[in-house]
């Protein structure tokens, strides 16, 4: 039935598919928003708007993501709904981090963290997620010590609360930060624990990142054969998951290693694969840009028409 229960089921389905950019997720979120508007279900409006924003965020259509997140946040602030204010600010912070407005992003994450501390939510999955995203923002501006500090807090929270997926993500993130800090053995120690956990729990979305970082570390300490094996695993998993970011980075580390050991045939083949994937990724970005430009053009046309009608 077209009621609040259906809205919650639809939104929960969207949340379960948070990392998916499939149009079925958008359709569910839009249906939830439509029902919520018709029956005047404000909480459903907030949750569905955030779900729509999440879809556009995954598709890198940031203007639409921001618009939906802001509308959800306004409703949450009107209701003085602290939990959804935190979610709204966190969502906006994630977008700002993606579009290189890192200082704005960190400020919003800090506001979210302060609200959680006021509520007494010091050991919750929600706080772990916000601190993870804040640490990622610090890492993006090369503040790796600060990023590692917050990732360690997240690791402690997830360990105490026995949140397996959070532990796995934290181990992967700590491995990445300690590699950036050139603490290679420390990085390997975290990543090996992560490797065991992701295989035990079947967290396929993390495997490529863990293998890639293990490969980079082993190469850095001179164990090139093991490094190559891990990078090959990372590429295989990343390609099967359509994870272009990890695949490209793994290729970029792999071909110089082949060349350094005199395996020029594999070095050449890897370079070809790298540029082939990069070109296909560029085409996706180009299509997205064309879509965004067309949207802007159509909006401008509508605005011009409205202006003429007013005159």
XYZ file of C-alpha atoms in Angstrom:
311
model
C 0.000 0.000 0.000
C 0.996 3.608 -0.581
C 1.769 4.302 3.061
C 4.693 5.148 5.368
C 5.637 1.463 5.703
C 6.174 1.209 1.941
C 8.215 4.444 2.044
C 10.494 3.006 4.749
C 10.917 -0.275 2.831
C 11.809 1.599 -0.362
C 14.279 3.862 1.441
C 15.878 0.910 3.265
C 16.328 -0.795 -0.109
C 18.019 2.375 -1.405
C 20.295 2.512 1.646
C 21.261 -1.132 1.075
C 22.294 -0.166 -2.465
C 24.106 3.035 -1.431
C 27.149 2.279 -3.606
C 25.052 1.498 -6.685
C 24.312 3.930 -9.503
C 21.625 1.668 -10.978
C 18.511 3.519 -12.161
C 16.291 1.114 -10.195
C 17.648 2.775 -7.015
C 16.594 6.197 -8.298
C 13.153 4.851 -9.221
C 12.640 3.484 -5.686
C 13.774 6.760 -4.119
C 11.490 8.787 -6.416
C 8.519 6.549 -5.561
C 9.266 6.985 -1.838
C 9.406 10.770 -2.286
C 6.134 10.776 -4.260
C 4.254 8.749 -1.621
C 5.721 10.869 1.199
C 4.534 14.082 -0.483
C 1.034 12.693 -1.077
C 0.521 11.442 2.494
C 2.436 14.317 4.166
C 5.087 12.033 5.678
C 7.929 14.455 6.506
C 10.438 11.839 7.701
C 9.866 9.948 4.450
C 10.476 13.167 2.484
C 13.823 13.661 4.228
C 14.964 10.069 3.796
C 13.874 9.819 0.156
C 15.533 13.153 -0.765
C 18.782 11.884 0.772
C 18.420 8.645 -1.215
C 17.917 10.604 -4.454
C 20.977 12.690 -3.555
C 22.979 9.493 -2.944
C 22.090 8.213 -6.418
C 23.305 11.409 -8.103
C 26.398 11.437 -5.866
C 27.316 7.943 -7.109
C 26.784 9.128 -10.690
C 29.004 12.216 -10.004
C 26.120 14.546 -10.907
C 26.972 16.834 -8.026
C 24.608 19.759 -8.636
C 21.574 17.454 -8.351
C 23.104 15.664 -5.360
C 23.624 18.985 -3.543
C 20.104 20.207 -4.383
C 18.458 17.097 -2.898
C 20.744 17.010 0.133
C 20.040 20.688 0.923
C 16.270 20.195 0.624
C 16.496 17.203 2.986
C 18.626 19.204 5.438
C 16.166 22.132 5.421
C 13.315 19.798 6.342
C 15.410 18.171 9.075
C 16.323 21.574 10.550
C 12.668 22.655 10.443
C 11.757 19.515 12.439
C 14.823 19.956 14.725
C 15.635 16.350 13.844
C 19.253 16.059 15.058
C 19.872 12.614 13.538
C 18.818 13.748 10.061
C 20.632 17.085 10.435
C 23.799 15.046 11.000
C 23.045 12.878 7.948
C 22.303 15.963 5.803
C 25.494 17.779 6.788
C 27.536 14.624 6.320
C 26.090 14.076 2.829
C 26.878 17.659 1.826
C 30.379 17.326 3.251
C 30.982 14.256 1.058
C 30.018 16.208 -2.066
C 32.208 19.182 -1.092
C 35.134 16.816 -0.625
C 34.568 15.389 -4.127
C 34.509 18.849 -5.734
C 37.694 19.946 -3.926
C 36.006 22.220 -1.381
C 37.903 20.346 1.308
C 37.898 23.008 4.036
C 34.104 23.356 3.798
C 33.844 19.574 3.870
C 35.979 19.201 7.013
C 34.046 21.975 8.777
C 30.738 20.167 8.158
C 32.179 16.844 9.344
C 33.439 18.540 12.517
C 29.933 19.966 13.098
C 28.483 16.465 12.701
C 31.023 14.996 15.117
C 30.278 17.725 17.703
C 26.525 17.036 17.462
C 27.166 13.330 18.041
C 29.384 14.033 21.052
C 26.686 16.318 22.545
C 24.199 13.463 22.103
C 26.636 11.077 23.798
C 26.995 8.957 20.641
C 30.734 8.346 21.025
C 30.763 4.643 20.134
C 28.332 4.324 17.232
C 28.484 3.206 13.629
C 27.197 6.653 12.628
C 30.176 8.389 14.260
C 32.564 5.845 12.733
C 31.205 6.669 9.254
C 31.508 10.431 9.764
C 35.059 10.213 11.140
C 36.016 7.935 8.228
C 34.810 10.499 5.721
C 36.508 13.326 7.631
C 39.790 11.388 7.647
C 39.437 10.871 3.893
C 39.080 14.642 3.469
C 42.276 15.229 5.467
C 44.077 12.596 3.353
C 42.998 14.390 0.159
C 44.964 17.499 1.256
C 47.994 15.386 2.220
C 47.455 15.651 5.998
C 48.136 11.925 6.384
C 49.062 12.046 10.098
C 45.701 13.664 10.905
C 43.888 11.199 8.636
C 45.607 8.245 10.361
C 44.670 9.698 13.778
C 40.944 9.700 12.894
C 41.086 6.325 11.129
C 42.553 4.872 14.342
C 39.599 6.262 16.341
C 37.256 4.618 13.824
C 39.160 1.337 14.122
C 38.762 1.452 17.937
C 35.020 2.193 17.679
C 34.410 -0.640 15.214
C 36.534 -3.082 17.222
C 34.665 -2.297 20.459
C 31.267 -2.538 18.738
C 32.338 -5.586 16.663
C 31.389 -3.901 13.382
C 33.208 -6.212 10.976
C 32.735 -4.131 7.833
C 33.959 -1.035 9.701
C 37.036 -2.905 10.927
C 37.811 -4.027 7.378
C 37.412 -0.511 5.937
C 39.557 0.946 8.751
C 42.343 -1.584 8.160
C 42.337 -0.748 4.454
C 42.370 3.001 5.137
C 45.131 2.785 7.753
C 47.209 0.721 5.336
C 46.785 3.423 2.703
C 47.754 6.252 5.085
C 50.835 4.512 6.492
C 51.978 3.822 2.931
C 51.668 7.563 2.223
C 53.702 8.212 5.396
C 56.345 5.703 4.114
C 55.794 3.446 7.118
C 55.680 0.433 4.830
C 55.896 -2.422 7.337
C 53.220 -0.854 9.537
C 51.056 -0.463 6.444
C 51.581 -4.117 5.478
C 50.656 -5.277 9.005
C 47.273 -3.511 8.809
C 46.612 -4.612 5.225
C 47.391 -8.285 5.904
C 44.793 -8.208 8.715
C 42.437 -6.515 6.277
C 43.105 -9.133 3.592
C 42.189 -11.954 5.998
C 38.972 -10.213 7.061
C 37.744 -9.221 3.567
C 38.247 -12.782 2.333
C 36.598 -14.252 5.423
C 33.560 -11.945 5.140
C 33.443 -11.736 1.329
C 33.784 -7.952 1.140
C 34.500 -7.858 -2.600
C 34.179 -4.060 -2.776
C 37.312 -3.745 -0.577
C 39.499 -6.462 -2.077
C 40.890 -4.426 -4.980
C 41.958 -1.581 -2.679
C 43.602 -3.924 -0.144
C 45.474 -5.881 -2.841
C 46.547 -2.682 -4.616
C 47.995 -1.196 -1.434
C 49.732 -4.444 -0.503
C 51.279 -4.504 -3.968
C 52.518 -0.912 -3.637
C 54.049 -1.633 -0.224
C 55.876 -4.780 -1.288
C 57.295 -2.932 -4.298
C 58.400 -0.090 -2.012
C 60.385 -2.514 0.191
C 61.930 -4.220 -2.835
C 59.814 -7.400 -2.940
C 58.736 -6.871 -6.533
C 57.537 -10.390 -7.364
C 55.026 -10.397 -4.476
C 54.100 -6.799 -5.343
C 53.329 -7.762 -8.953
C 51.141 -10.678 -7.809
C 49.068 -8.407 -5.577
C 48.670 -5.723 -8.257
C 47.533 -8.358 -10.773
C 44.924 -9.578 -8.252
C 43.807 -5.979 -7.664
C 43.360 -5.376 -11.410
C 41.402 -8.600 -11.917
C 38.963 -7.801 -9.102
C 38.710 -4.092 -9.971
C 37.902 -4.858 -13.617
C 35.236 -7.413 -12.644
C 33.686 -4.841 -10.250
C 33.948 -2.045 -12.873
C 36.147 -0.177 -10.405
C 38.121 2.022 -12.818
C 39.893 4.019 -10.079
C 41.656 1.043 -8.457
C 42.303 -0.625 -11.813
C 43.988 2.491 -13.255
C 46.123 3.055 -10.167
C 47.196 -0.613 -10.144
C 48.147 -0.451 -13.843
C 50.112 2.746 -13.225
C 52.216 1.005 -10.546
C 52.508 -2.281 -12.419
C 54.045 -1.292 -15.755
C 57.119 0.526 -14.327
C 57.828 -2.552 -12.155
C 57.752 -4.832 -15.205
C 60.130 -2.459 -16.968
C 62.467 -2.311 -13.944
C 62.921 -6.116 -14.004
C 63.422 -6.180 -17.795
C 59.997 -7.677 -18.645
C 59.335 -5.171 -21.427
C 56.640 -7.261 -23.128
C 54.404 -7.217 -20.036
C 55.293 -3.577 -19.394
C 54.128 -2.673 -22.916
C 50.909 -4.725 -22.664
C 50.114 -3.150 -19.280
C 50.627 0.353 -20.672
C 48.195 -0.433 -23.511
C 45.586 -1.687 -21.031
C 46.109 1.386 -18.842
C 45.489 3.852 -21.687
C 42.602 1.809 -23.089
C 40.811 1.923 -19.717
C 41.703 5.583 -19.216
C 40.243 6.473 -22.629
C 36.997 4.589 -21.902
C 36.729 6.310 -18.502
C 37.299 9.663 -20.192
C 34.410 8.944 -22.580
C 32.112 8.324 -19.596
C 33.236 11.634 -18.084
C 32.697 13.346 -21.450
C 29.137 11.966 -21.696
C 28.444 13.201 -18.171
C 29.748 16.689 -19.054
C 27.558 16.816 -22.173
C 24.521 15.823 -20.059
C 25.279 18.529 -17.489
C 25.803 21.204 -20.146
C 22.532 20.250 -21.815
C 20.710 20.443 -18.454
C 22.156 23.921 -17.859
C 21.113 24.984 -21.384
C 17.540 23.722 -20.922
C 17.325 25.494 -17.538
C 18.546 28.760 -19.061
C 15.963 28.451 -21.874
C 13.174 27.959 -19.348
C 14.373 30.963 -17.338
C 14.468 33.111 -20.501
C 10.913 32.002 -21.381
C 9.675 32.871 -17.869
C 11.361 36.261 -18.120
C 9.708 36.963 -21.501
C 6.288 35.926 -20.186
C 6.696 38.252 -17.206
C 7.560 41.154 -19.544
